[in-house]
PDB file of C-alpha atoms in Angstrom:
ATOM      1  CA  MET A 259      94.277  80.346  55.998  1.00 79.00           C
ATOM      2  CA  THR A 260      94.084  82.247  59.258  1.00 95.00           C
ATOM      3  CA  ALA A 261      91.826  82.278  62.279  1.00 98.00           C
ATOM      4  CA  ALA A 262      91.068  85.913  61.487  1.00 97.00           C
ATOM      5  CA  ALA A 263      89.762  84.928  58.049  1.00 97.00           C
ATOM      6  CA  LEU A 264      87.566  82.199  59.506  1.00 98.00           C
ATOM      7  CA  ARG A 265      86.331  84.455  62.321  1.00 98.00           C
ATOM      8  CA  ALA A 266      85.360  87.181  59.861  1.00 97.00           C
ATOM      9  CA  LEU A 267      83.169  84.754  57.913  1.00 97.00           C
ATOM     10  CA  HIS A 268      80.838  84.504  60.920  1.00 96.00           C
ATOM     11  CA  HIS A 269      79.926  88.195  60.983  1.00 95.00           C
ATOM     12  CA  GLY A 270      77.973  90.614  58.829  1.00 93.00           C
ATOM     13  CA  ARG A 271      75.909  87.894  57.205  1.00 91.00           C
ATOM     14  CA  ALA A 272      72.364  88.251  55.907  1.00 93.00           C
ATOM     15  CA  ALA A 273      69.745  86.373  57.923  1.00 89.00           C
ATOM     16  CA  ASP A 274      69.207  83.811  55.163  1.00 90.00           C
ATOM     17  CA  ASP A 275      72.912  83.446  54.347  1.00 96.00           C
ATOM     18  CA  PRO A 276      74.616  81.611  57.222  1.00 98.00           C
ATOM     19  CA  LEU A 277      78.178  80.375  56.976  1.00 98.00           C
ATOM     20  CA  VAL A 278      77.738  76.835  55.646  1.00 98.00           C
ATOM     21  CA  LEU A 279      80.620  74.560  56.611  1.00 98.00           C
ATOM     22  CA  PRO A 280      80.556  71.136  54.931  1.00 98.00           C
ATOM     23  CA  GLY A 281      82.167  68.342  56.925  1.00 98.00           C
ATOM     24  CA  PRO A 282      84.901  66.491  55.005  1.00 98.00           C
ATOM     25  CA  TRP A 283      86.065  63.162  56.345  1.00 98.00           C
ATOM     26  CA  ASP A 284      89.208  62.817  54.226  1.00 98.00           C
ATOM     27  CA  ALA A 285      91.379  64.774  51.823  1.00 98.00           C
ATOM     28  CA  GLU A 286      89.381  63.944  48.705  1.00 98.00           C
ATOM     29  CA  SER A 287      86.018  64.967  50.165  1.00 98.00           C
ATOM     30  CA  ALA A 288      87.681  68.180  51.376  1.00 98.00           C
ATOM     31  CA  ARG A 289      88.916  68.950  47.851  1.00 98.00           C
ATOM     32  CA  ILE A 290      85.426  68.386  46.457  1.00 98.00           C
ATOM     33  CA  PHE A 291      83.772  70.738  48.955  1.00 98.00           C
ATOM     34  CA  ALA A 292      86.431  73.406  48.485  1.00 98.00           C
ATOM     35  CA  ALA A 293      86.189  73.171  44.688  1.00 98.00           C
ATOM     36  CA  ALA A 294      82.422  73.710  44.985  1.00 98.00           C
ATOM     37  CA  GLY A 295      83.164  77.155  46.387  1.00 98.00           C
ATOM     38  CA  PHE A 296      82.669  76.790  50.143  1.00 98.00           C
ATOM     39  CA  PRO A 297      84.891  79.346  51.906  1.00 98.00           C
ATOM     40  CA  ALA A 298      85.763  77.111  54.867  1.00 98.00           C
ATOM     41  CA  LEU A 299      85.320  73.530  56.065  1.00 98.00           C
ATOM     42  CA  ALA A 300      84.554  71.866  59.412  1.00 98.00           C
ATOM     43  CA  THR A 301      85.786  68.343  60.049  1.00 98.00           C
ATOM     44  CA  PRO A 302      83.246  66.150  61.911  1.00 98.00           C
ATOM     45  CA  SER A 303      84.520  63.751  64.556  1.00 96.00           C
ATOM     46  CA  ALA A 304      81.852  61.211  63.596  1.00 96.00           C
ATOM     47  CA  GLY A 305      82.672  61.235  59.876  1.00 97.00           C
ATOM     48  CA  VAL A 306      86.430  61.198  60.366  1.00 98.00           C
ATOM     49  CA  SER A 307      86.133  58.435  62.958  1.00 97.00           C
ATOM     50  CA  ALA A 308      84.008  56.303  60.648  1.00 97.00           C
ATOM     51  CA  ALA A 309      86.445  56.821  57.764  1.00 97.00           C
ATOM     52  CA  LEU A 310      89.263  55.680  60.054  1.00 97.00           C
ATOM     53  CA  GLY A 311      87.340  52.630  61.225  1.00 97.00           C
ATOM     54  CA  TYR A 312      86.336  53.823  64.704  1.00 97.00           C
ATOM     55  CA  ALA A 313      83.093  54.600  66.483  1.00 93.00           C
ATOM     56  CA  ASP A 314      82.526  58.281  67.186  1.00 91.00           C
ATOM     57  CA  GLY A 315      84.340  59.164  70.383  1.00 90.00           C
ATOM     58  CA  SER A 316      86.807  56.269  70.109  1.00 93.00           C
ATOM     59  CA  THR A 317      89.420  57.570  67.672  1.00 96.00           C
ATOM     60  CA  PRO A 318      92.905  57.821  69.195  1.00 97.00           C
ATOM     61  CA  PRO A 319      93.966  61.478  69.301  1.00 97.00           C
ATOM     62  CA  ASP A 320      97.072  60.890  67.166  1.00 98.00           C
ATOM     63  CA  GLU A 321      94.934  59.474  64.370  1.00 98.00           C
ATOM     64  CA  MET A 322      92.394  62.296  64.593  1.00 98.00           C
ATOM     65  CA  PHE A 323      95.053  65.000  64.414  1.00 98.00           C
ATOM     66  CA  ALA A 324      96.742  63.194  61.508  1.00 98.00           C
ATOM     67  CA  ALA A 325      93.440  63.018  59.637  1.00 98.00           C
ATOM     68  CA  VAL A 326      92.794  66.726  60.235  1.00 98.00           C
ATOM     69  CA  ALA A 327      96.296  67.516  58.964  1.00 98.00           C
ATOM     70  CA  ARG A 328      95.675  65.590  55.731  1.00 98.00           C
ATOM     71  CA  ILE A 329      92.445  67.496  55.168  1.00 98.00           C
ATOM     72  CA  VAL A 330      94.125  70.842  55.823  1.00 98.00           C
ATOM     73  CA  ARG A 331      96.947  70.050  53.389  1.00 98.00           C
ATOM     74  CA  ALA A 332      94.455  69.173  50.670  1.00 98.00           C
ATOM     75  CA  VAL A 333      92.694  72.553  50.488  1.00 98.00           C
ATOM     76  CA  GLU A 334      93.350  76.283  50.426  1.00 97.00           C
ATOM     77  CA  VAL A 335      90.466  77.344  52.659  1.00 98.00           C
ATOM     78  CA  PRO A 336      90.369  77.585  56.473  1.00 98.00           C
ATOM     79  CA  VAL A 337      89.580  74.362  58.323  1.00 98.00           C
ATOM     80  CA  THR A 338      88.064  74.052  61.767  1.00 98.00           C
ATOM     81  CA  ALA A 339      88.243  70.691  63.513  1.00 98.00           C
ATOM     82  CA  ASP A 340      85.821  68.838  65.753  1.00 98.00           C
ATOM     83  CA  LEU A 341      88.059  67.666  68.581  1.00 97.00           C
ATOM     84  CA  GLU A 342      85.326  66.306  70.838  1.00 95.00           C
ATOM     85  CA  ALA A 343      86.159  67.328  74.424  1.00 94.00           C
ATOM     86  CA  GLY A 344      89.861  67.854  73.674  1.00 95.00           C
ATOM     87  CA  TYR A 345      91.034  64.318  74.502  1.00 95.00           C
ATOM     88  CA  GLY A 346      92.040  65.294  78.015  1.00 94.00           C
ATOM     89  CA  LEU A 347      95.027  67.210  76.696  1.00 97.00           C
ATOM     90  CA  PRO A 348      96.296  70.246  78.620  1.00 97.00           C
ATOM     91  CA  ALA A 349      95.286  73.474  76.908  1.00 98.00           C
ATOM     92  CA  LYS A 350      98.793  74.358  75.747  1.00 98.00           C
ATOM     93  CA  GLU A 351      99.378  70.929  74.210  1.00 98.00           C
ATOM     94  CA  LEU A 352      95.945  70.915  72.590  1.00 98.00           C
ATOM     95  CA  VAL A 353      96.566  74.296  70.981  1.00 98.00           C
ATOM     96  CA  GLU A 354     100.015  73.206  69.810  1.00 98.00           C
ATOM     97  CA  ARG A 355      98.600  70.080  68.200  1.00 98.00           C
ATOM     98  CA  ILE A 356      95.818  72.012  66.487  1.00 98.00           C
ATOM     99  CA  ALA A 357      98.389  74.432  65.098  1.00 98.00           C
ATOM    100  CA  ALA A 358     100.655  71.592  63.971  1.00 98.00           C
ATOM    101  CA  ALA A 359      97.725  70.059  62.075  1.00 98.00           C
ATOM    102  CA  GLY A 360      97.101  73.424  60.395  1.00 98.00           C
ATOM    103  CA  ALA A 361      93.539  73.923  61.617  1.00 98.00           C
ATOM    104  CA  VAL A 362      92.498  77.448  62.623  1.00 98.00           C
ATOM    105  CA  GLY A 363      89.375  76.554  64.591  1.00 98.00           C
ATOM    106  CA  CYS A 364      88.032  73.845  66.859  1.00 98.00           C
ATOM    107  CA  ASN A 365      84.883  72.507  68.463  1.00 97.00           C
ATOM    108  CA  ILE A 366      85.142  71.705  72.157  1.00 97.00           C
ATOM    109  CA  GLU A 367      82.107  69.979  73.665  1.00 96.00           C
ATOM    110  CA  ASP A 368      80.878  70.173  77.240  1.00 95.00           C
ATOM    111  CA  SER A 369      79.878  66.560  77.803  1.00 91.00           C
ATOM    112  CA  ASP A 370      81.460  63.154  77.484  1.00 78.00           C
ATOM    113  CA  HIS A 371      80.673  60.665  74.706  1.00 69.00           C
ATOM    114  CA  HIS A 372      80.664  57.782  77.164  1.00 71.00           C
ATOM    115  CA  SER A 373      78.942  59.115  80.286  1.00 70.00           C
ATOM    116  CA  ALA A 374      76.124  61.306  78.885  1.00 74.00           C
ATOM    117  CA  ALA A 375      76.936  63.779  81.656  1.00 85.00           C
ATOM    118  CA  LEU A 376      77.401  67.513  81.218  1.00 93.00           C
ATOM    119  CA  THR A 377      80.724  68.951  82.332  1.00 94.00           C
ATOM    120  CA  ASP A 378      80.418  71.485  85.143  1.00 95.00           C
ATOM    121  CA  ALA A 379      79.901  74.845  83.422  1.00 96.00           C
ATOM    122  CA  GLY A 380      82.515  76.619  85.538  1.00 97.00           C
ATOM    123  CA  ARG A 381      85.128  73.965  84.893  1.00 97.00           C
ATOM    124  CA  GLN A 382      84.341  74.041  81.161  1.00 97.00           C
ATOM    125  CA  ALA A 383      84.601  77.831  81.101  1.00 98.00           C
ATOM    126  CA  ASP A 384      87.976  77.629  82.837  1.00 98.00           C
ATOM    127  CA  ARG A 385      89.174  75.144  80.216  1.00 98.00           C
ATOM    128  CA  LEU A 386      88.012  77.363  77.374  1.00 98.00           C
ATOM    129  CA  ALA A 387      89.779  80.330  78.984  1.00 98.00           C
ATOM    130  CA  GLU A 388      92.985  78.286  79.172  1.00 98.00           C
ATOM    131  CA  ILE A 389      92.668  77.364  75.498  1.00 98.00           C
ATOM    132  CA  ARG A 390      92.075  81.001  74.587  1.00 98.00           C
ATOM    133  CA  ALA A 391      95.087  82.117  76.634  1.00 98.00           C
ATOM    134  CA  ALA A 392      97.284  79.513  74.963  1.00 98.00           C
ATOM    135  CA  ALA A 393      96.056  80.310  71.450  1.00 98.00           C
ATOM    136  CA  GLY A 394      95.632  84.065  71.619  1.00 98.00           C
ATOM    137  CA  ASP A 395      93.645  85.177  68.582  1.00 97.00           C
ATOM    138  CA  GLU A 396      95.028  82.365  66.415  1.00 98.00           C
ATOM    139  CA  LEU A 397      92.128  79.961  66.999  1.00 98.00           C
ATOM    140  CA  VAL A 398      88.369  80.212  66.455  1.00 98.00           C
ATOM    141  CA  ILE A 399      86.788  78.441  69.424  1.00 98.00           C
ATOM    142  CA  ASN A 400      83.333  76.973  68.840  1.00 98.00           C
ATOM    143  CA  ALA A 401      82.031  76.049  72.299  1.00 98.00           C
ATOM    144  CA  ARG A 402      79.570  73.191  71.999  1.00 98.00           C
ATOM    145  CA  ILE A 403      76.645  73.230  74.429  1.00 97.00           C
ATOM    146  CA  ASP A 404      75.152  69.773  74.877  1.00 95.00           C
ATOM    147  CA  VAL A 405      72.062  70.468  76.961  1.00 95.00           C
ATOM    148  CA  PHE A 406      69.704  69.602  74.083  1.00 94.00           C
ATOM    149  CA  LEU A 407      71.163  66.123  73.675  1.00 91.00           C
ATOM    150  CA  PRO A 408      69.011  63.379  75.241  1.00 85.00           C
ATOM    151  CA  GLY A 409      69.708  62.784  78.915  1.00 75.00           C
ATOM    152  CA  ARG A 410      72.154  65.669  79.332  1.00 76.00           C
ATOM    153  CA  CYS A 411      70.085  68.239  81.195  1.00 70.00           C
ATOM    154  CA  GLY A 412      69.160  66.331  84.352  1.00 61.00           C
ATOM    155  CA  SER A 413      65.617  66.008  85.627  1.00 52.00           C
ATOM    156  CA  GLY A 414      64.454  68.969  83.545  1.00 57.00           C
ATOM    157  CA  GLY A 415      66.050  67.650  80.386  1.00 62.00           C
ATOM    158  CA  THR A 416      62.818  67.227  78.456  1.00 75.00           C
ATOM    159  CA  ASP A 417      61.535  70.736  79.267  1.00 90.00           C
ATOM    160  CA  LEU A 418      62.544  73.075  76.468  1.00 93.00           C
ATOM    161  CA  ALA A 419      62.414  76.158  78.675  1.00 94.00           C
ATOM    162  CA  VAL A 420      64.798  74.512  81.165  1.00 92.00           C
ATOM    163  CA  GLN A 421      67.145  73.534  78.350  1.00 94.00           C
ATOM    164  CA  VAL A 422      67.145  77.063  76.928  1.00 96.00           C
ATOM    165  CA  GLU A 423      67.924  78.626  80.306  1.00 96.00           C
ATOM    166  CA  GLU A 424      70.779  76.196  80.905  1.00 95.00           C
ATOM    167  CA  ALA A 425      72.108  76.764  77.386  1.00 97.00           C
ATOM    168  CA  VAL A 426      72.079  80.523  77.932  1.00 98.00           C
ATOM    169  CA  ARG A 427      73.762  80.168  81.334  1.00 97.00           C
ATOM    170  CA  ARG A 428      76.523  78.068  79.820  1.00 98.00           C
ATOM    171  CA  GLY A 429      76.814  80.173  76.694  1.00 98.00           C
ATOM    172  CA  LEU A 430      77.344  83.367  78.668  1.00 98.00           C
ATOM    173  CA  ARG A 431      80.105  81.737  80.696  1.00 98.00           C
ATOM    174  CA  TYR A 432      81.763  80.387  77.565  1.00 98.00           C
ATOM    175  CA  ALA A 433      81.523  83.788  75.882  1.00 98.00           C
ATOM    176  CA  ALA A 434      83.190  85.410  78.881  1.00 98.00           C
ATOM    177  CA  ALA A 435      85.922  82.747  78.679  1.00 98.00           C
ATOM    178  CA  GLY A 436      86.759  83.755  75.110  1.00 98.00           C
ATOM    179  CA  ALA A 437      84.658  81.535  72.848  1.00 98.00           C
ATOM    180  CA  ASP A 438      84.029  82.955  69.366  1.00 98.00           C
ATOM    181  CA  CYS A 439      80.759  81.130  68.802  1.00 98.00           C
ATOM    182  CA  VAL A 440      78.525  78.604  70.518  1.00 98.00           C
ATOM    183  CA  TYR A 441      77.116  75.338  69.231  1.00 98.00           C
ATOM    184  CA  PRO A 442      73.909  74.292  71.014  1.00 98.00           C
ATOM    185  CA  ILE A 443      73.782  70.994  69.184  1.00 97.00           C
ATOM    186  CA  LEU A 444      70.246  69.793  68.326  1.00 96.00           C
ATOM    187  CA  ALA A 445      68.645  72.980  69.640  1.00 97.00           C
ATOM    188  CA  PRO A 446      65.200  73.315  68.010  1.00 97.00           C
ATOM    189  CA  PRO A 447      65.201  75.962  65.270  1.00 97.00           C
ATOM    190  CA  GLU A 448      62.587  78.003  67.110  1.00 97.00           C
ATOM    191  CA  VAL A 449      65.011  78.816  69.941  1.00 98.00           C
ATOM    192  CA  LEU A 450      68.066  79.711  67.846  1.00 98.00           C
ATOM    193  CA  ARG A 451      67.258  83.425  67.683  1.00 98.00           C
ATOM    194  CA  GLU A 452      66.725  83.642  71.439  1.00 98.00           C
ATOM    195  CA  LEU A 453      70.012  81.848  72.094  1.00 98.00           C
ATOM    196  CA  ALA A 454      71.910  84.149  69.738  1.00 98.00           C
ATOM    197  CA  ASP A 455      70.360  87.291  71.193  1.00 98.00           C
ATOM    198  CA  ARG A 456      70.818  86.335  74.837  1.00 98.00           C
ATOM    199  CA  ILE A 457      74.313  84.835  74.561  1.00 98.00           C
ATOM    200  CA  GLY A 458      75.595  87.503  72.189  1.00 97.00           C
ATOM    201  CA  LEU A 459      77.735  85.233  70.000  1.00 98.00           C
ATOM    202  CA  PRO A 460      77.215  83.630  66.588  1.00 98.00           C
ATOM    203  CA  VAL A 461      75.259  80.397  66.951  1.00 98.00           C
ATOM    204  CA  ASN A 462      76.188  77.188  65.117  1.00 98.00           C
ATOM    205  CA  ALA A 463      73.186  75.053  64.137  1.00 98.00           C
ATOM    206  CA  LEU A 464      73.316  71.403  63.113  1.00 98.00           C
ATOM    207  CA  ALA A 465      71.566  70.594  59.831  1.00 97.00           C
ATOM    208  CA  VAL A 466      70.039  67.119  60.044  1.00 95.00           C
ATOM    209  CA  PRO A 467      68.439  64.920  57.372  1.00 91.00           C
ATOM    210  CA  GLY A 468      64.795  65.847  57.025  1.00 93.00           C
ATOM    211  CA  GLY A 469      65.262  69.066  59.006  1.00 95.00           C
ATOM    212  CA  PRO A 470      65.343  72.679  57.862  1.00 97.00           C
ATOM    213  CA  PRO A 471      67.972  73.473  55.213  1.00 97.00           C
ATOM    214  CA  PRO A 472      70.811  75.885  55.994  1.00 97.00           C
ATOM    215  CA  ARG A 473      69.045  79.012  54.718  1.00 97.00           C
ATOM    216  CA  GLU A 474      66.063  78.340  56.974  1.00 97.00           C
ATOM    217  CA  LEU A 475      68.369  77.753  59.945  1.00 98.00           C
ATOM    218  CA  GLY A 476      70.020  81.073  59.144  1.00 97.00           C
ATOM    219  CA  ALA A 477      66.678  82.836  59.036  1.00 97.00           C
ATOM    220  CA  ALA A 478      65.878  81.212  62.394  1.00 98.00           C
ATOM    221  CA  GLY A 479      68.969  82.744  63.997  1.00 97.00           C
ATOM    222  CA  ALA A 480      71.995  80.616  63.119  1.00 98.00           C
ATOM    223  CA  SER A 481      75.107  82.386  61.825  1.00 97.00           C
ATOM    224  CA  ARG A 482      76.858  79.113  61.047  1.00 98.00           C
ATOM    225  CA  VAL A 483      75.600  75.696  59.916  1.00 98.00           C
ATOM    226  CA  THR A 484      77.419  72.377  60.138  1.00 98.00           C
ATOM    227  CA  PHE A 485      76.380  68.792  59.415  1.00 98.00           C
ATOM    228  CA  GLY A 486      78.088  66.543  61.932  1.00 96.00           C
ATOM    229  CA  GLY A 487      78.609  63.139  60.343  1.00 95.00           C
ATOM    230  CA  GLY A 488      75.565  63.583  58.130  1.00 96.00           C
ATOM    231  CA  LEU A 489      77.374  64.216  54.851  1.00 97.00           C
ATOM    232  CA  HIS A 490      79.624  61.206  55.370  1.00 97.00           C
ATOM    233  CA  GLY A 491      76.501  59.160  56.086  1.00 96.00           C
ATOM    234  CA  ARG A 492      74.872  60.297  52.862  1.00 96.00           C
ATOM    235  CA  ALA A 493      78.010  59.509  50.875  1.00 97.00           C
ATOM    236  CA  MET A 494      78.212  56.044  52.388  1.00 97.00           C
ATOM    237  CA  GLY A 495      74.558  55.535  51.503  1.00 97.00           C
ATOM    238  CA  ALA A 496      75.533  56.088  47.875  1.00 97.00           C
ATOM    239  CA  VAL A 497      78.388  53.596  48.282  1.00 97.00           C
ATOM    240  CA  ARG A 498      75.976  51.025  49.739  1.00 97.00           C
ATOM    241  CA  ALA A 499      73.646  51.523  46.776  1.00 97.00           C
ATOM    242  CA  LEU A 500      76.593  51.040  44.420  1.00 96.00           C
ATOM    243  CA  ALA A 501      77.617  47.881  46.264  1.00 97.00           C
ATOM    244  CA  GLU A 502      74.116  46.489  45.926  1.00 96.00           C
ATOM    245  CA  GLU A 503      74.050  47.375  42.237  1.00 96.00           C
ATOM    246  CA  LEU A 504      77.340  45.541  41.742  1.00 97.00           C
ATOM    247  CA  ARG A 505      76.172  42.567  43.753  1.00 94.00           C
ATOM    248  CA  THR A 506      72.946  42.159  41.820  1.00 94.00           C
ATOM    249  CA  GLY A 507      74.718  43.037  38.547  1.00 84.00           C
TER     250      GLY A 507
END
């Protein structure tokens, strides 16, 4: 369960065969996804937070790392963890805590859950470089790019061309800082190929309910597909239906 194994899964893939990383929120969901044959898993901050009783972005770091550790212990496939913006931890401590939890990859986002403001690209690149220096090759860094989220890209935030240019600018800086892949969350499928070609790294696409399925996102240019808290949401929808069935009996 090494970073090298996870990193290798991103490369040499057919266009319609992206790396699909289900998002477990606890040990049991992780076992189910691993038993289904998925070669790696990606914990979602939203799903884990909800399972722990917190809003996304509000989980105390100790609880998030403990939850990731339980998921890692439950399976024999590589696990990458969504660690939001890194909880303000110094790079060395963040890397140590990821390693202690057993994860071999992480998402680091370039905006704040609470302010809807993008982090300065240079400062974010410096942070990613510090994480890379602390981890060496023992961590797959997925650099999230938040310019496609509502309100993140300033006065030009609703102009797709402006968003693409800013995403490319950030992605190139993050690539130079040592990121293994980039995650332009909510980027429209039609720009995924351009982002991948211009940034030069594997692109992570978010599969959303009602949107293109993973194979279509792969054909559009994504090398990797994740689900955020979507799978947890679908599972809880089934629980709600069960609760209603029991109530109406």
